[in-house]
């Protein structure tokens, strides 16, 4: 018989899976491995690890959005001196 799952833990893993575009099993494995590295093997420790991974994604997404916007602007701006600039269709 399968073990009873902690609903909060499963929900946090599902959110992590959704944001990383990976399966739920992969997200749980990632959280379990990160928790094991820090010696947290209890459910509360795994929940805290899942939340910290989600928080890290939130921090990175806000910083990388501005960087990605600047990078896209630089890639989209071309000049006549550029070899890929097309004057006529």
PDB file of N, CA and C in Angstrom, residues 41-89:
ATOM      1  N   UNK A  41      15.228  15.209   6.425  1.00  0.00           N
ATOM      2  CA  UNK A  41      14.515  14.034   5.918  1.00  0.00           C
ATOM      3  C   UNK A  41      13.072  13.975   6.387  1.00  0.00           C
ATOM      4  N   UNK A  42      12.666  14.900   7.245  1.00  0.00           N
ATOM      5  CA  UNK A  42      11.289  14.907   7.728  1.00  0.00           C
ATOM      6  C   UNK A  42      10.402  15.705   6.771  1.00  0.00           C
ATOM      7  N   UNK A  43       9.106  15.585   6.943  1.00  0.00           N
ATOM      8  CA  UNK A  43       8.141  16.228   6.041  1.00  0.00           C
ATOM      9  C   UNK A  43       8.235  17.750   6.133  1.00  0.00           C
ATOM     10  N   UNK A  44       8.414  18.272   7.330  1.00  0.00           N
ATOM     11  CA  UNK A  44       8.496  19.726   7.493  1.00  0.00           C
ATOM     12  C   UNK A  44       9.736  20.286   6.781  1.00  0.00           C
ATOM     13  N   UNK A  45      10.832  19.555   6.886  1.00  0.00           N
ATOM     14  CA  UNK A  45      12.057  19.972   6.205  1.00  0.00           C
ATOM     15  C   UNK A  45      11.911  19.953   4.698  1.00  0.00           C
ATOM     16  N   UNK A  46      11.225  18.957   4.194  1.00  0.00           N
ATOM     17  CA  UNK A  46      10.995  18.873   2.742  1.00  0.00           C
ATOM     18  C   UNK A  46      10.054  19.986   2.278  1.00  0.00           C
ATOM     19  N   UNK A  47       9.041  20.277   3.099  1.00  0.00           N
ATOM     20  CA  UNK A  47       8.148  21.397   2.759  1.00  0.00           C
ATOM     21  C   UNK A  47       8.928  22.705   2.712  1.00  0.00           C
ATOM     22  N   UNK A  48       9.787  22.911   3.700  1.00  0.00           N
ATOM     23  CA  UNK A  48      10.590  24.129   3.745  1.00  0.00           C
ATOM     24  C   UNK A  48      11.538  24.199   2.549  1.00  0.00           C
ATOM     25  N   UNK A  49      12.107  23.063   2.156  1.00  0.00           N
ATOM     26  CA  UNK A  49      13.004  23.037   0.995  1.00  0.00           C
ATOM     27  C   UNK A  49      12.239  23.351  -0.288  1.00  0.00           C
ATOM     28  N   UNK A  50      11.054  22.785  -0.443  1.00  0.00           N
ATOM     29  CA  UNK A  50      10.236  23.068  -1.625  1.00  0.00           C
ATOM     30  C   UNK A  50       9.878  24.545  -1.687  1.00  0.00           C
ATOM     31  N   UNK A  51       9.533  25.113  -0.530  1.00  0.00           N
ATOM     32  CA  UNK A  51       9.197  26.543  -0.497  1.00  0.00           C
ATOM     33  C   UNK A  51      10.407  27.400  -0.821  1.00  0.00           C
ATOM     34  N   UNK A  52      11.582  27.009  -0.340  1.00  0.00           N
ATOM     35  CA  UNK A  52      12.783  27.796  -0.631  1.00  0.00           C
ATOM     36  C   UNK A  52      13.149  27.707  -2.112  1.00  0.00           C
ATOM     37  N   UNK A  53      12.928  26.548  -2.729  1.00  0.00           N
ATOM     38  CA  UNK A  53      13.172  26.429  -4.166  1.00  0.00           C
ATOM     39  C   UNK A  53      12.202  27.305  -4.959  1.00  0.00           C
ATOM     40  N   UNK A  54      10.948  27.353  -4.527  1.00  0.00           N
ATOM     41  CA  UNK A  54       9.970  28.227  -5.181  1.00  0.00           C
ATOM     42  C   UNK A  54      10.347  29.699  -5.005  1.00  0.00           C
ATOM     43  N   UNK A  55      10.791  30.064  -3.799  1.00  0.00           N
ATOM     44  CA  UNK A  55      11.198  31.440  -3.544  1.00  0.00           C
ATOM     45  C   UNK A  55      12.405  31.815  -4.394  1.00  0.00           C
ATOM     46  N   UNK A  56      13.336  30.872  -4.557  1.00  0.00           N
ATOM     47  CA  UNK A  56      14.507  31.129  -5.396  1.00  0.00           C
ATOM     48  C   UNK A  56      14.094  31.347  -6.850  1.00  0.00           C
ATOM     49  N   UNK A  57      13.106  30.591  -7.308  1.00  0.00           N
ATOM     50  CA  UNK A  57      12.602  30.794  -8.678  1.00  0.00           C
ATOM     51  C   UNK A  57      11.960  32.164  -8.824  1.00  0.00           C
ATOM     52  N   UNK A  58      11.220  32.590  -7.803  1.00  0.00           N
ATOM     53  CA  UNK A  58      10.594  33.910  -7.845  1.00  0.00           C
ATOM     54  C   UNK A  58      11.641  35.020  -7.894  1.00  0.00           C
ATOM     55  N   UNK A  59      12.697  34.877  -7.101  1.00  0.00           N
ATOM     56  CA  UNK A  59      13.762  35.878  -7.092  1.00  0.00           C
ATOM     57  C   UNK A  59      14.477  35.939  -8.431  1.00  0.00           C
ATOM     58  N   UNK A  60      14.768  34.775  -8.997  1.00  0.00           N
ATOM     59  CA  UNK A  60      15.469  34.727 -10.282  1.00  0.00           C
ATOM     60  C   UNK A  60      14.600  35.225 -11.422  1.00  0.00           C
ATOM     61  N   UNK A  61      13.308  34.955 -11.371  1.00  0.00           N
ATOM     62  CA  UNK A  61      12.437  35.358 -12.478  1.00  0.00           C
ATOM     63  C   UNK A  61      12.286  36.874 -12.532  1.00  0.00           C
ATOM     64  N   UNK A  62      12.244  37.532 -11.382  1.00  0.00           N
ATOM     65  CA  UNK A  62      12.113  38.996 -11.400  1.00  0.00           C
ATOM     66  C   UNK A  62      13.389  39.648 -11.901  1.00  0.00           C
ATOM     67  N   UNK A  63      14.556  39.083 -11.554  1.00  0.00           N
ATOM     68  CA  UNK A  63      15.820  39.637 -12.024  1.00  0.00           C
ATOM     69  C   UNK A  63      16.051  39.324 -13.495  1.00  0.00           C
ATOM     70  N   UNK A  64      15.738  38.109 -13.899  1.00  0.00           N
ATOM     71  CA  UNK A  64      16.026  37.703 -15.265  1.00  0.00           C
ATOM     72  C   UNK A  64      15.055  38.319 -16.266  1.00  0.00           C
ATOM     73  N   UNK A  65      13.883  38.752 -15.824  1.00  0.00           N
ATOM     74  CA  UNK A  65      12.926  39.369 -16.742  1.00  0.00           C
ATOM     75  C   UNK A  65      13.500  40.654 -17.322  1.00  0.00           C
ATOM     76  N   UNK A  66      14.110  41.481 -16.498  1.00  0.00           N
ATOM     77  CA  UNK A  66      14.702  42.715 -16.976  1.00  0.00           C
ATOM     78  C   UNK A  66      15.888  42.425 -17.894  1.00  0.00           C
ATOM     79  N   UNK A  67      16.702  41.441 -17.528  1.00  0.00           N
ATOM     80  CA  UNK A  67      17.848  41.068 -18.354  1.00  0.00           C
ATOM     81  C   UNK A  67      17.384  40.524 -19.702  1.00  0.00           C
ATOM     82  N   UNK A  68      16.363  39.681 -19.684  1.00  0.00           N
ATOM     83  CA  UNK A  68      15.848  39.115 -20.931  1.00  0.00           C
ATOM     84  C   UNK A  68      15.254  40.192 -21.817  1.00  0.00           C
ATOM     85  N   UNK A  69      14.589  41.171 -21.218  1.00  0.00           N
ATOM     86  CA  UNK A  69      14.012  42.261 -21.989  1.00  0.00           C
ATOM     87  C   UNK A  69      15.109  43.083 -22.668  1.00  0.00           C
ATOM     88  N   UNK A  70      16.163  43.388 -21.933  1.00  0.00           N
ATOM     89  CA  UNK A  70      17.276  44.142 -22.516  1.00  0.00           C
ATOM     90  C   UNK A  70      17.970  43.353 -23.618  1.00  0.00           C
ATOM     91  N   UNK A  71      18.147  42.064 -23.404  1.00  0.00           N
ATOM     92  CA  UNK A  71      18.795  41.219 -24.408  1.00  0.00           C
ATOM     93  C   UNK A  71      17.945  41.140 -25.670  1.00  0.00           C
ATOM     94  N   UNK A  72      16.631  41.005 -25.521  1.00  0.00           N
ATOM     95  CA  UNK A  72      15.744  40.950 -26.679  1.00  0.00           C
ATOM     96  C   UNK A  72      15.762  42.263 -27.439  1.00  0.00           C
ATOM     97  N   UNK A  73      15.755  43.391 -26.724  1.00  0.00           N
ATOM     98  CA  UNK A  73      15.825  44.690 -27.381  1.00  0.00           C
ATOM     99  C   UNK A  73      17.106  44.831 -28.195  1.00  0.00           C
ATOM    100  N   UNK A  74      18.218  44.386 -27.645  1.00  0.00           N
ATOM    101  CA  UNK A  74      19.481  44.503 -28.377  1.00  0.00           C
ATOM    102  C   UNK A  74      19.505  43.580 -29.590  1.00  0.00           C
ATOM    103  N   UNK A  75      18.885  42.430 -29.493  1.00  0.00           N
ATOM    104  CA  UNK A  75      18.842  41.512 -30.632  1.00  0.00           C
ATOM    105  C   UNK A  75      17.912  42.007 -31.729  1.00  0.00           C
ATOM    106  N   UNK A  76      16.842  42.693 -31.338  1.00  0.00           N
ATOM    107  CA  UNK A  76      15.878  43.155 -32.332  1.00  0.00           C
ATOM    108  C   UNK A  76      16.305  44.457 -33.014  1.00  0.00           C
ATOM    109  N   UNK A  77      17.188  45.195 -32.385  1.00  0.00           N
ATOM    110  CA  UNK A  77      17.621  46.447 -33.008  1.00  0.00           C
ATOM    111  C   UNK A  77      18.741  46.157 -33.999  1.00  0.00           C
ATOM    112  N   UNK A  78      18.511  46.534 -35.234  1.00  0.00           N
ATOM    113  CA  UNK A  78      19.504  46.344 -36.290  1.00  0.00           C
ATOM    114  C   UNK A  78      19.705  47.675 -37.002  1.00  0.00           C
ATOM    115  N   UNK A  79      20.808  47.788 -37.651  1.00  0.00           N
ATOM    116  CA  UNK A  79      21.088  49.015 -38.403  1.00  0.00           C
ATOM    117  C   UNK A  79      21.448  48.647 -39.836  1.00  0.00           C
ATOM    118  N   UNK A  80      21.536  49.653 -40.687  1.00  0.00           N
ATOM    119  CA  UNK A  80      21.846  49.397 -42.089  1.00  0.00           C
ATOM    120  C   UNK A  80      23.244  48.826 -42.257  1.00  0.00           C
ATOM    121  N   UNK A  81      24.119  49.072 -41.333  1.00  0.00           N
ATOM    122  CA  UNK A  81      25.466  48.541 -41.411  1.00  0.00           C
ATOM    123  C   UNK A  81      25.548  47.063 -41.062  1.00  0.00           C
ATOM    124  N   UNK A  82      24.491  46.541 -40.492  1.00  0.00           N
ATOM    125  CA  UNK A  82      24.474  45.142 -40.097  1.00  0.00           C
ATOM    126  C   UNK A  82      24.323  44.265 -41.334  1.00  0.00           C
ATOM    127  N   UNK A  83      25.019  43.135 -41.377  1.00  0.00           N
ATOM    128  CA  UNK A  83      24.959  42.235 -42.513  1.00  0.00           C
ATOM    129  C   UNK A  83      23.614  41.567 -42.672  1.00  0.00           C
ATOM    130  N   UNK A  84      22.815  41.519 -41.630  1.00  0.00           N
ATOM    131  CA  UNK A  84      21.514  40.870 -41.699  1.00  0.00           C
ATOM    132  C   UNK A  84      20.372  41.866 -41.964  1.00  0.00           C
ATOM    133  N   UNK A  85      20.697  43.117 -42.211  1.00  0.00           N
ATOM    134  CA  UNK A  85      19.683  44.134 -42.452  1.00  0.00           C
ATOM    135  C   UNK A  85      19.171  44.004 -43.889  1.00  0.00           C
ATOM    136  N   UNK A  86      17.851  43.953 -44.054  1.00  0.00           N
ATOM    137  CA  UNK A  86      17.251  43.812 -45.381  1.00  0.00           C
ATOM    138  C   UNK A  86      16.554  45.116 -45.725  1.00  0.00           C
ATOM    139  N   UNK A  87      16.921  45.701 -46.865  1.00  0.00           N
ATOM    140  CA  UNK A  87      16.297  46.950 -47.288  1.00  0.00           C
ATOM    141  C   UNK A  87      14.983  46.675 -47.995  1.00  0.00           C
ATOM    142  N   UNK A  88      14.956  45.645 -48.832  1.00  0.00           N
ATOM    143  CA  UNK A  88      13.745  45.343 -49.596  1.00  0.00           C
ATOM    144  C   UNK A  88      13.289  43.921 -49.292  1.00  0.00           C
ATOM    145  N   UNK A  89      12.008  43.706 -49.485  1.00  0.00           N
ATOM    146  CA  UNK A  89      11.483  42.339 -49.318  1.00  0.00           C
ATOM    147  C   UNK A  89      11.640  41.569 -50.597  1.00  0.00           C
TER     148      UNK A  89
END
